[in-house]
mmCIF file of C-alpha atoms in Angstrom:
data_model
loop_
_atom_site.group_PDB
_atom_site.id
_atom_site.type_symbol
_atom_site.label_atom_id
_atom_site.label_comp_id
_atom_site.label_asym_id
_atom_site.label_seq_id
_atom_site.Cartn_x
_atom_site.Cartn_y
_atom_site.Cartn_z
ATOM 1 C CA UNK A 1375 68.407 36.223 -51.257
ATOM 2 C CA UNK A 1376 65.257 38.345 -49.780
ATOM 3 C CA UNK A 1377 65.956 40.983 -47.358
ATOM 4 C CA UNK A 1378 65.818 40.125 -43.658
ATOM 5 C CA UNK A 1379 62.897 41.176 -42.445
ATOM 6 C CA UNK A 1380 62.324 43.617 -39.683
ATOM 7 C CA UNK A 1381 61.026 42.525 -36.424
ATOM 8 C CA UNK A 1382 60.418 44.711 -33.550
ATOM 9 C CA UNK A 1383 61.577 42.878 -30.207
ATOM 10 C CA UNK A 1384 58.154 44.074 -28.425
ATOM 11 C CA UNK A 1385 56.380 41.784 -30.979
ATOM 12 C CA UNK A 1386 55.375 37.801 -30.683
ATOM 13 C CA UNK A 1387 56.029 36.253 -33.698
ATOM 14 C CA UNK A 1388 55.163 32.537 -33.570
ATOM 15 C CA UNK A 1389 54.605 32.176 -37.292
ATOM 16 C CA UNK A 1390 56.716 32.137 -40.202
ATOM 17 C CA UNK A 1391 57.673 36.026 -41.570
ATOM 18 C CA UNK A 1392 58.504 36.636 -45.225
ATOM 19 C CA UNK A 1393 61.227 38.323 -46.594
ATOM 20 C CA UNK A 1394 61.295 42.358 -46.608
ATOM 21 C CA UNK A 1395 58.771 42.372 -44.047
ATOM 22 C CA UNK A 1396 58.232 45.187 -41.282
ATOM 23 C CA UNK A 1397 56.558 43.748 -37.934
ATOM 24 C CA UNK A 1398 55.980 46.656 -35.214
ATOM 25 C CA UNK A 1399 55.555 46.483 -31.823
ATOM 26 C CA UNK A 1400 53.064 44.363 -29.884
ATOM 27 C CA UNK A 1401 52.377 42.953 -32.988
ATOM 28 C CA UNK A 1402 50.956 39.205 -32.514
ATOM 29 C CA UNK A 1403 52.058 36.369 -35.114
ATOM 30 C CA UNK A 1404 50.048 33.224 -34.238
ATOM 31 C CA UNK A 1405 51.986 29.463 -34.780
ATOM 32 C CA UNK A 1406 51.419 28.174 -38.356
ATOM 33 C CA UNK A 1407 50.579 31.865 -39.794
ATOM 34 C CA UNK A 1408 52.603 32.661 -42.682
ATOM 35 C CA UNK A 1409 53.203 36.344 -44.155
ATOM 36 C CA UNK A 1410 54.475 36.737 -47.473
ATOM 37 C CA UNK A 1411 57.206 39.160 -49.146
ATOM 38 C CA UNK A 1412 57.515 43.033 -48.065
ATOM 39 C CA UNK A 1413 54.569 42.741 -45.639
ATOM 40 C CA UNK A 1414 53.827 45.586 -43.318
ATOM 41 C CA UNK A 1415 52.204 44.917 -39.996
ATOM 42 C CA UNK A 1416 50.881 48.272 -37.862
ATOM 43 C CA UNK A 1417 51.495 48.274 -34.103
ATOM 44 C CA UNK A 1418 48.522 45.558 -31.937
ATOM 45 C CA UNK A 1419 47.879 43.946 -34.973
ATOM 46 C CA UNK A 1420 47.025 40.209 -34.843
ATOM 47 C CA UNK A 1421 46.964 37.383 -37.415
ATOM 48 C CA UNK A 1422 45.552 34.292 -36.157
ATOM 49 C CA UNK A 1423 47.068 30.187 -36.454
ATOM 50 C CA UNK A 1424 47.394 29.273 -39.483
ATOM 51 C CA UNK A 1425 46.291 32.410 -41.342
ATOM 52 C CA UNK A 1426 48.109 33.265 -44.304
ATOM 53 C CA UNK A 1427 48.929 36.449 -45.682
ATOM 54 C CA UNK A 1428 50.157 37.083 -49.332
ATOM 55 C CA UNK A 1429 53.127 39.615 -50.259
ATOM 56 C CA UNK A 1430 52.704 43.463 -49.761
ATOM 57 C CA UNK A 1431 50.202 43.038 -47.595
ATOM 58 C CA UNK A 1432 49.328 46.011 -44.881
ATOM 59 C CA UNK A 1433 47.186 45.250 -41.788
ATOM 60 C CA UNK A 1434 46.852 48.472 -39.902
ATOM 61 C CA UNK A 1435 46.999 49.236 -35.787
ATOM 62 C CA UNK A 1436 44.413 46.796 -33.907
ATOM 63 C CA UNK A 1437 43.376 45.265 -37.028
ATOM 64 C CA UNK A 1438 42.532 41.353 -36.836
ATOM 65 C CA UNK A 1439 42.814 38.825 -39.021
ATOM 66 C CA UNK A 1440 41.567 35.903 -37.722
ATOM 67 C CA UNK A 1441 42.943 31.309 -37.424
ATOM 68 C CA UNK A 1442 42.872 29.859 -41.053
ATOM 69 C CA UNK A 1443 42.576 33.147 -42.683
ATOM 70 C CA UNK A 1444 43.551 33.606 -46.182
ATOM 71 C CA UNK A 1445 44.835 36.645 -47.558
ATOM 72 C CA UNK A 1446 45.775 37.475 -51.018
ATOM 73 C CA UNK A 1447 48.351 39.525 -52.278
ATOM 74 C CA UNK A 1448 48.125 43.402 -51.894
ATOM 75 C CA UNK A 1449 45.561 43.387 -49.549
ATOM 76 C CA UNK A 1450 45.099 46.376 -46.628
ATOM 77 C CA UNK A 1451 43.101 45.541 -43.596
ATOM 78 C CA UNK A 1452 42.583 49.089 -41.863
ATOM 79 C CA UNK A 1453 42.268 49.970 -38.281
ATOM 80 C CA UNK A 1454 40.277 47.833 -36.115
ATOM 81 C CA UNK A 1455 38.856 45.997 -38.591
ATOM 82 C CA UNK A 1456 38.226 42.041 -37.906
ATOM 83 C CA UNK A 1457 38.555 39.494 -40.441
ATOM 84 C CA UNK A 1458 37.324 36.250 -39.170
ATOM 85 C CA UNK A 1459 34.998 36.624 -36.845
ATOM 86 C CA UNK A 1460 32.071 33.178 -35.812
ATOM 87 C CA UNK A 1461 28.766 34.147 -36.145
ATOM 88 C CA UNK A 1462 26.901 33.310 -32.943
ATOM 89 C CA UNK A 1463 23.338 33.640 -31.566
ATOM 90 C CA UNK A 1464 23.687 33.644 -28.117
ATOM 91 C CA UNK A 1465 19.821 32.152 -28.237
ATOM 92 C CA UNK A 1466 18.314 34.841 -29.436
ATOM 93 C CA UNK A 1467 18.056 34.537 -33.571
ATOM 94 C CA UNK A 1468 15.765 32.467 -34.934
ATOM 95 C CA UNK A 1469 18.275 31.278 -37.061
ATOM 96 C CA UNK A 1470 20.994 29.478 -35.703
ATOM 97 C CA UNK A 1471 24.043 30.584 -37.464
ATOM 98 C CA UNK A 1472 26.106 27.911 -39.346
ATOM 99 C CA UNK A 1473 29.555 28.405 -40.600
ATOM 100 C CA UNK A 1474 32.470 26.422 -42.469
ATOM 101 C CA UNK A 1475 35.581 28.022 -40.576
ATOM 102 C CA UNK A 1476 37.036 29.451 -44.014
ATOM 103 C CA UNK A 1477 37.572 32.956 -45.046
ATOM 104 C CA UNK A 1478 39.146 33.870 -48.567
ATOM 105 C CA UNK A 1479 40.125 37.397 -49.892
ATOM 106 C CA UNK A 1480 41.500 37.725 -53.454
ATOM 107 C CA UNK A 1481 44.409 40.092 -54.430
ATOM 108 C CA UNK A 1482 44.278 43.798 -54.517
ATOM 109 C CA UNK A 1483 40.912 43.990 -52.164
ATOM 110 C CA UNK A 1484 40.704 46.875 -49.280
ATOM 111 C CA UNK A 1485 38.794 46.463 -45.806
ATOM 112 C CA UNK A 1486 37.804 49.174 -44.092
ATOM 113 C CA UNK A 1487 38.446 50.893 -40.792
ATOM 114 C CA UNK A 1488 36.169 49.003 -38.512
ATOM 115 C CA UNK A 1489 34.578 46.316 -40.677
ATOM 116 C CA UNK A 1490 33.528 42.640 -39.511
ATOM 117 C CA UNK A 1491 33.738 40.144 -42.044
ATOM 118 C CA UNK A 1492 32.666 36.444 -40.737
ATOM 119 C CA UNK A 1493 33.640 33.460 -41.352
ATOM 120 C CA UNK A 1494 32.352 31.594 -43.893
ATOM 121 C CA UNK A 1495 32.609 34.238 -46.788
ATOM 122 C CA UNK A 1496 34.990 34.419 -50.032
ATOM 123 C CA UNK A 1497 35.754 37.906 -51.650
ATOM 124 C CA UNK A 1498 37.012 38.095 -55.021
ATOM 125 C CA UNK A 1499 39.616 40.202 -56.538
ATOM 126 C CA UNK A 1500 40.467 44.476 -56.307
ATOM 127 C CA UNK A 1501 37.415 44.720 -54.341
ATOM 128 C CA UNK A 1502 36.359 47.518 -51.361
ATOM 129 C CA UNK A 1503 34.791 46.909 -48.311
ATOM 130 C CA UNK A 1504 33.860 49.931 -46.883
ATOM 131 C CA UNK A 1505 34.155 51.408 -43.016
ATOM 132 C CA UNK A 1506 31.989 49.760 -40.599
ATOM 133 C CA UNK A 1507 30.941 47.020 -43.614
ATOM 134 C CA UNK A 1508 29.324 43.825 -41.880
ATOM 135 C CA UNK A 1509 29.671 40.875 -44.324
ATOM 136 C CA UNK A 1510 27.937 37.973 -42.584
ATOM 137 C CA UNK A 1511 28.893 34.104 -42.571
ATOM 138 C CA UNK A 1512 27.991 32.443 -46.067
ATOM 139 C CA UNK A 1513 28.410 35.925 -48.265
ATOM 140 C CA UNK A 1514 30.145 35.776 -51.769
ATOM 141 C CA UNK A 1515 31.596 38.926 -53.150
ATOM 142 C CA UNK A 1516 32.936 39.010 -56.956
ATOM 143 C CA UNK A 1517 35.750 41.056 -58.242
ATOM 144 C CA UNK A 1518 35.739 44.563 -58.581
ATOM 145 C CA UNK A 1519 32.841 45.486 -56.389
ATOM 146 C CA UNK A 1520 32.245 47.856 -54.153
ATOM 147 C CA UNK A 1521 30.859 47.568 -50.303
ATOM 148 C CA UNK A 1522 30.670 50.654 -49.013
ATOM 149 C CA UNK A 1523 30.274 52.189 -45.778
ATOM 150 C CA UNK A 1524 27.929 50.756 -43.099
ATOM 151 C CA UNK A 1525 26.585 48.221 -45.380
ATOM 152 C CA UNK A 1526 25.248 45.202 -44.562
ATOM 153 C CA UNK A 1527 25.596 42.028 -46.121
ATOM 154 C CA UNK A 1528 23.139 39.524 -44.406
ATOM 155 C CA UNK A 1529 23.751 35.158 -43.959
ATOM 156 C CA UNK A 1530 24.065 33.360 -47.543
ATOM 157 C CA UNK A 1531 24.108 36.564 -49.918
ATOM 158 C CA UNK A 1532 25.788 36.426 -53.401
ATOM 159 C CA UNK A 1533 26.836 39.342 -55.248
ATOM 160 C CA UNK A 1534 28.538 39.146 -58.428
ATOM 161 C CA UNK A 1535 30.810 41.121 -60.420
ATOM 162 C CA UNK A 1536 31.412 44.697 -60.716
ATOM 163 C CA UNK A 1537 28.827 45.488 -58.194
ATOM 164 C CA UNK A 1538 28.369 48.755 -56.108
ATOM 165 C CA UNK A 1539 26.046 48.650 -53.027
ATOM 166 C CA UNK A 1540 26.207 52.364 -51.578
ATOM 167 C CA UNK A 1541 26.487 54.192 -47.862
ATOM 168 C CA UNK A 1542 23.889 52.704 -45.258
ATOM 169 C CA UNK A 1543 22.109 49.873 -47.517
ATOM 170 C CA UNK A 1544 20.847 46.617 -45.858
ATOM 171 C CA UNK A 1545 20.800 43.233 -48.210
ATOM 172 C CA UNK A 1546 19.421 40.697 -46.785
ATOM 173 C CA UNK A 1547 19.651 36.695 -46.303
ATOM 174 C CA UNK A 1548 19.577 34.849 -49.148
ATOM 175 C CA UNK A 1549 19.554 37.753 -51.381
ATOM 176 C CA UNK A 1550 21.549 37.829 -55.277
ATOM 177 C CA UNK A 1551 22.661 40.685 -57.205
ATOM 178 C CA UNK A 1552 24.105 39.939 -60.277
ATOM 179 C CA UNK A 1553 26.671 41.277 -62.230
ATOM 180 C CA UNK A 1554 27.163 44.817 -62.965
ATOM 181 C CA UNK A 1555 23.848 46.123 -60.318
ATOM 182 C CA UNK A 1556 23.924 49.574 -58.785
ATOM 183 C CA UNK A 1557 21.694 49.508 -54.960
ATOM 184 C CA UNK A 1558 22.308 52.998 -53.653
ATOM 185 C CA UNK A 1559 22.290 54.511 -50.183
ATOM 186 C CA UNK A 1560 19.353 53.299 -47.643
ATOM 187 C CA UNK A 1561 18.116 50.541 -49.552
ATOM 188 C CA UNK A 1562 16.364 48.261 -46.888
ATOM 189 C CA UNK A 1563 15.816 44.515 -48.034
ATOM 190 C CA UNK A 1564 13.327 41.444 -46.926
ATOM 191 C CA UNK A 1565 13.356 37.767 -46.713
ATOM 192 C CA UNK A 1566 10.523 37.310 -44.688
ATOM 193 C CA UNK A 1567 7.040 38.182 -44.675
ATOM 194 C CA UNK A 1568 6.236 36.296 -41.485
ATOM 195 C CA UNK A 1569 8.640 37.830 -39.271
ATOM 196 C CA UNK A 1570 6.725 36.712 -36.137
ATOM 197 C CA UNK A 1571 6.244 32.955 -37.119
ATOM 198 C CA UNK A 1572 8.323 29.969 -36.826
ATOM 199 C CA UNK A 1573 11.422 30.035 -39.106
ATOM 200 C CA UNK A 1574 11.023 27.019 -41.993
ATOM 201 C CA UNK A 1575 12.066 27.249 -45.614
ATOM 202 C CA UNK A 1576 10.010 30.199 -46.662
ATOM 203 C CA UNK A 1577 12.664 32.895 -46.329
ATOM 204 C CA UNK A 1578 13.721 34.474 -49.907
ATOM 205 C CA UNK A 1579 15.280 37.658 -50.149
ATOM 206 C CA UNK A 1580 14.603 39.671 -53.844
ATOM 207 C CA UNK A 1581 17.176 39.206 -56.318
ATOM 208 C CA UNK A 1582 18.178 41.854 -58.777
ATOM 209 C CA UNK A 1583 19.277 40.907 -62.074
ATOM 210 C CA UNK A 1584 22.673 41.926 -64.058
ATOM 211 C CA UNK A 1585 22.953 45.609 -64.928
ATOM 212 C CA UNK A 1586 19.793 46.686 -62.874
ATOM 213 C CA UNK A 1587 19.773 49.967 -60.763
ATOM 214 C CA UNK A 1588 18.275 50.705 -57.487
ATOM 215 C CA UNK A 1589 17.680 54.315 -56.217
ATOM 216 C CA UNK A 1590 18.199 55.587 -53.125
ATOM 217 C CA UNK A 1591 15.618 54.572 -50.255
ATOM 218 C CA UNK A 1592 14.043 52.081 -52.280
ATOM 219 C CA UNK A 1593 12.435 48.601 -50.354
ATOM 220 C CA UNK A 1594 12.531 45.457 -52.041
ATOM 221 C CA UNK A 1595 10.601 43.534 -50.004
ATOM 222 C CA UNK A 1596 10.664 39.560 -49.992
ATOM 223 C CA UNK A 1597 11.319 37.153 -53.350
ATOM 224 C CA UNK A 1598 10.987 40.100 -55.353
ATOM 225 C CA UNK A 1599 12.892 39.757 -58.587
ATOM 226 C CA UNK A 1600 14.295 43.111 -60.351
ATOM 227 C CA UNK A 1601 14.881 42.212 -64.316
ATOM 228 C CA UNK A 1602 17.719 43.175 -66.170
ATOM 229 C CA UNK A 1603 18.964 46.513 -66.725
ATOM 230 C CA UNK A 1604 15.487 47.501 -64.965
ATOM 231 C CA UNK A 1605 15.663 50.664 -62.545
ATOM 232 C CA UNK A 1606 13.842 51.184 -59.437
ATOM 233 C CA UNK A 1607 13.102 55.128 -58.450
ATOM 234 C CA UNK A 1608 14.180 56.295 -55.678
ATOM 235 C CA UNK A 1609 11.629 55.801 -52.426
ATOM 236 C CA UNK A 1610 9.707 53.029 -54.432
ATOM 237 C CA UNK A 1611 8.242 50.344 -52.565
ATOM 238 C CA UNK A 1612 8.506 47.084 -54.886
ATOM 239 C CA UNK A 1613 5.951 44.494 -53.975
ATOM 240 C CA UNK A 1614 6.265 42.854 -57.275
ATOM 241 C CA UNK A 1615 8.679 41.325 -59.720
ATOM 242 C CA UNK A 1616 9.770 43.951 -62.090
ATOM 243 C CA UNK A 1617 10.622 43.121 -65.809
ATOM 244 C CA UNK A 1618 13.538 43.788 -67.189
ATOM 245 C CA UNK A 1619 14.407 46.883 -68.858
ATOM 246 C CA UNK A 1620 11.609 48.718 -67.255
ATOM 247 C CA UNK A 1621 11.577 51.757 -64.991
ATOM 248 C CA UNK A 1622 9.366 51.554 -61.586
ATOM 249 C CA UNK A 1623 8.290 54.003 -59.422
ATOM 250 C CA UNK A 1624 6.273 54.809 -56.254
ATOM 251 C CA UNK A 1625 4.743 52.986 -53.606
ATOM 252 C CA UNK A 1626 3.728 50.608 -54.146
ATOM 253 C CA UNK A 1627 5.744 50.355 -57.367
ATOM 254 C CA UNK A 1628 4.286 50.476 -61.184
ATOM 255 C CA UNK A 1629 5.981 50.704 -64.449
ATOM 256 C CA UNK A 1630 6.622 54.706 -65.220
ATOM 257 C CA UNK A 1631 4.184 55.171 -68.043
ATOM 258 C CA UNK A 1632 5.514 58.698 -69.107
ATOM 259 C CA UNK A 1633 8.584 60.829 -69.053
ATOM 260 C CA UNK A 1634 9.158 62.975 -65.673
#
């Protein structure tokens, strides 16, 4: 048999609590939630109904992890950080926000200290969300990446494996970065060149191709498409699909036609 696990008498457990587990104080442990083998659960932590929370799992103090939740194994939610969180407008968007009320994170991933992830979004495997990260409803993160601090990951955004998206950088709705991509720090994205206008079926954020590299400050700006293994300098302004392979730079930005 397991070991019992330990539950501090200042916590509400409601859910079911694996074996080997350590639940501190004020913790909160929703009905239906279920937490795996040798879990350890920081002080004013909650996990919502029906989450579920794999083995040697670590949510840290005030960390939240929100009804339905799903949790793979080895996964560390740091302080204050809310997993599960509905998108909502409060009539001001121009998009109303829609949602399924599903949230998946694969084995091995880290979430940073402060970061909102919404509902809606699936994260692969051994991959980082940085501090302050805002992953937005609809967003699908492969394995391996890397979501580092302050980023932002807009409504409906797909990012594939092995991806790194730096300190500060912006992607924005309806964007795709395949495989393998490198967007550095302060990379600002568009979907929209009509920002003003009534919202219809004409938003399409740029979409960078397997392998391709983005420097720092760079703007994509709407439906752009950056080719394979193609690298955009830092500070360029890309108005244009880029082909793959090729090096832009400037602003606006055009092929490099010489060594610097």
């Amino acid at each position: 048999m397991g070991r019992a696990p330990k539950i501090s008498p200042q916590a509400l457990v409601e859910g079911v609590v694996g074996s080997g587990c350590t639940v501190e104080p004020f913790v909160v442990i929703r009905p239906r939630a279920t937490l795996g083998e040798d879990c350890v659960i920081h002080p004013y932590a909650l996990v919502g109904a029906g989450a579920t929370v794999g083995d040697r799992c670590v949510l840290h103090p005030n960390a939240v992890v929100g009804d339905d939740v799903v949790l793979g194994a080895g996964v560390e939610v740091l302080h204050s950080a809310v997993v599960g969180r509905e998108p909502g407008g409060a009539g001001a968007t121009a998009r109303e926000p829609t949602f399924t009320r599903r949230l998946t994170i694969g084995d091995g991933c880290a979430i940073g200290a402060h970061a909102t992830i919404y509902y809606g979004v699936e994260i692969g495997t051994h991959t980082l969300i940085g501090d302050a990260a805002s992953i937005r409803e609809g967003a699908c993160i492969g394995n391996r990446c890397i979501v580092s601090r302050c980023v932002t990951l807009n409504y409906d955004v797909r990012v594939g494996d092995d991806v790194k998206i730096m300190d500060n950088t912006h992607i924005t709705g309806c964007a795709r970065i395949a495989d393998g991509a490198f967007v550095s720090t302060m990379v600002a994205t568009a979907n929209d060149n009509e920002p003003t206008g009534p919202i219809d079926h004409r938003l399409a954020g740029p979409r960078i191709e397997a392998g391709a590299v983005i420097g720092a400050g760079a703007i994509l700006l709407p439906g752009v498409v950056i080719g394979a293994g193609a690298t955009v300098a830092a500070g360029a302004v890309v108005t244009r699909d880029v082909p793959a392979g090729v090096t832009v730079v400037g602003q606006p930005a055009r092929a490099r036609t010489q060594a610097i």
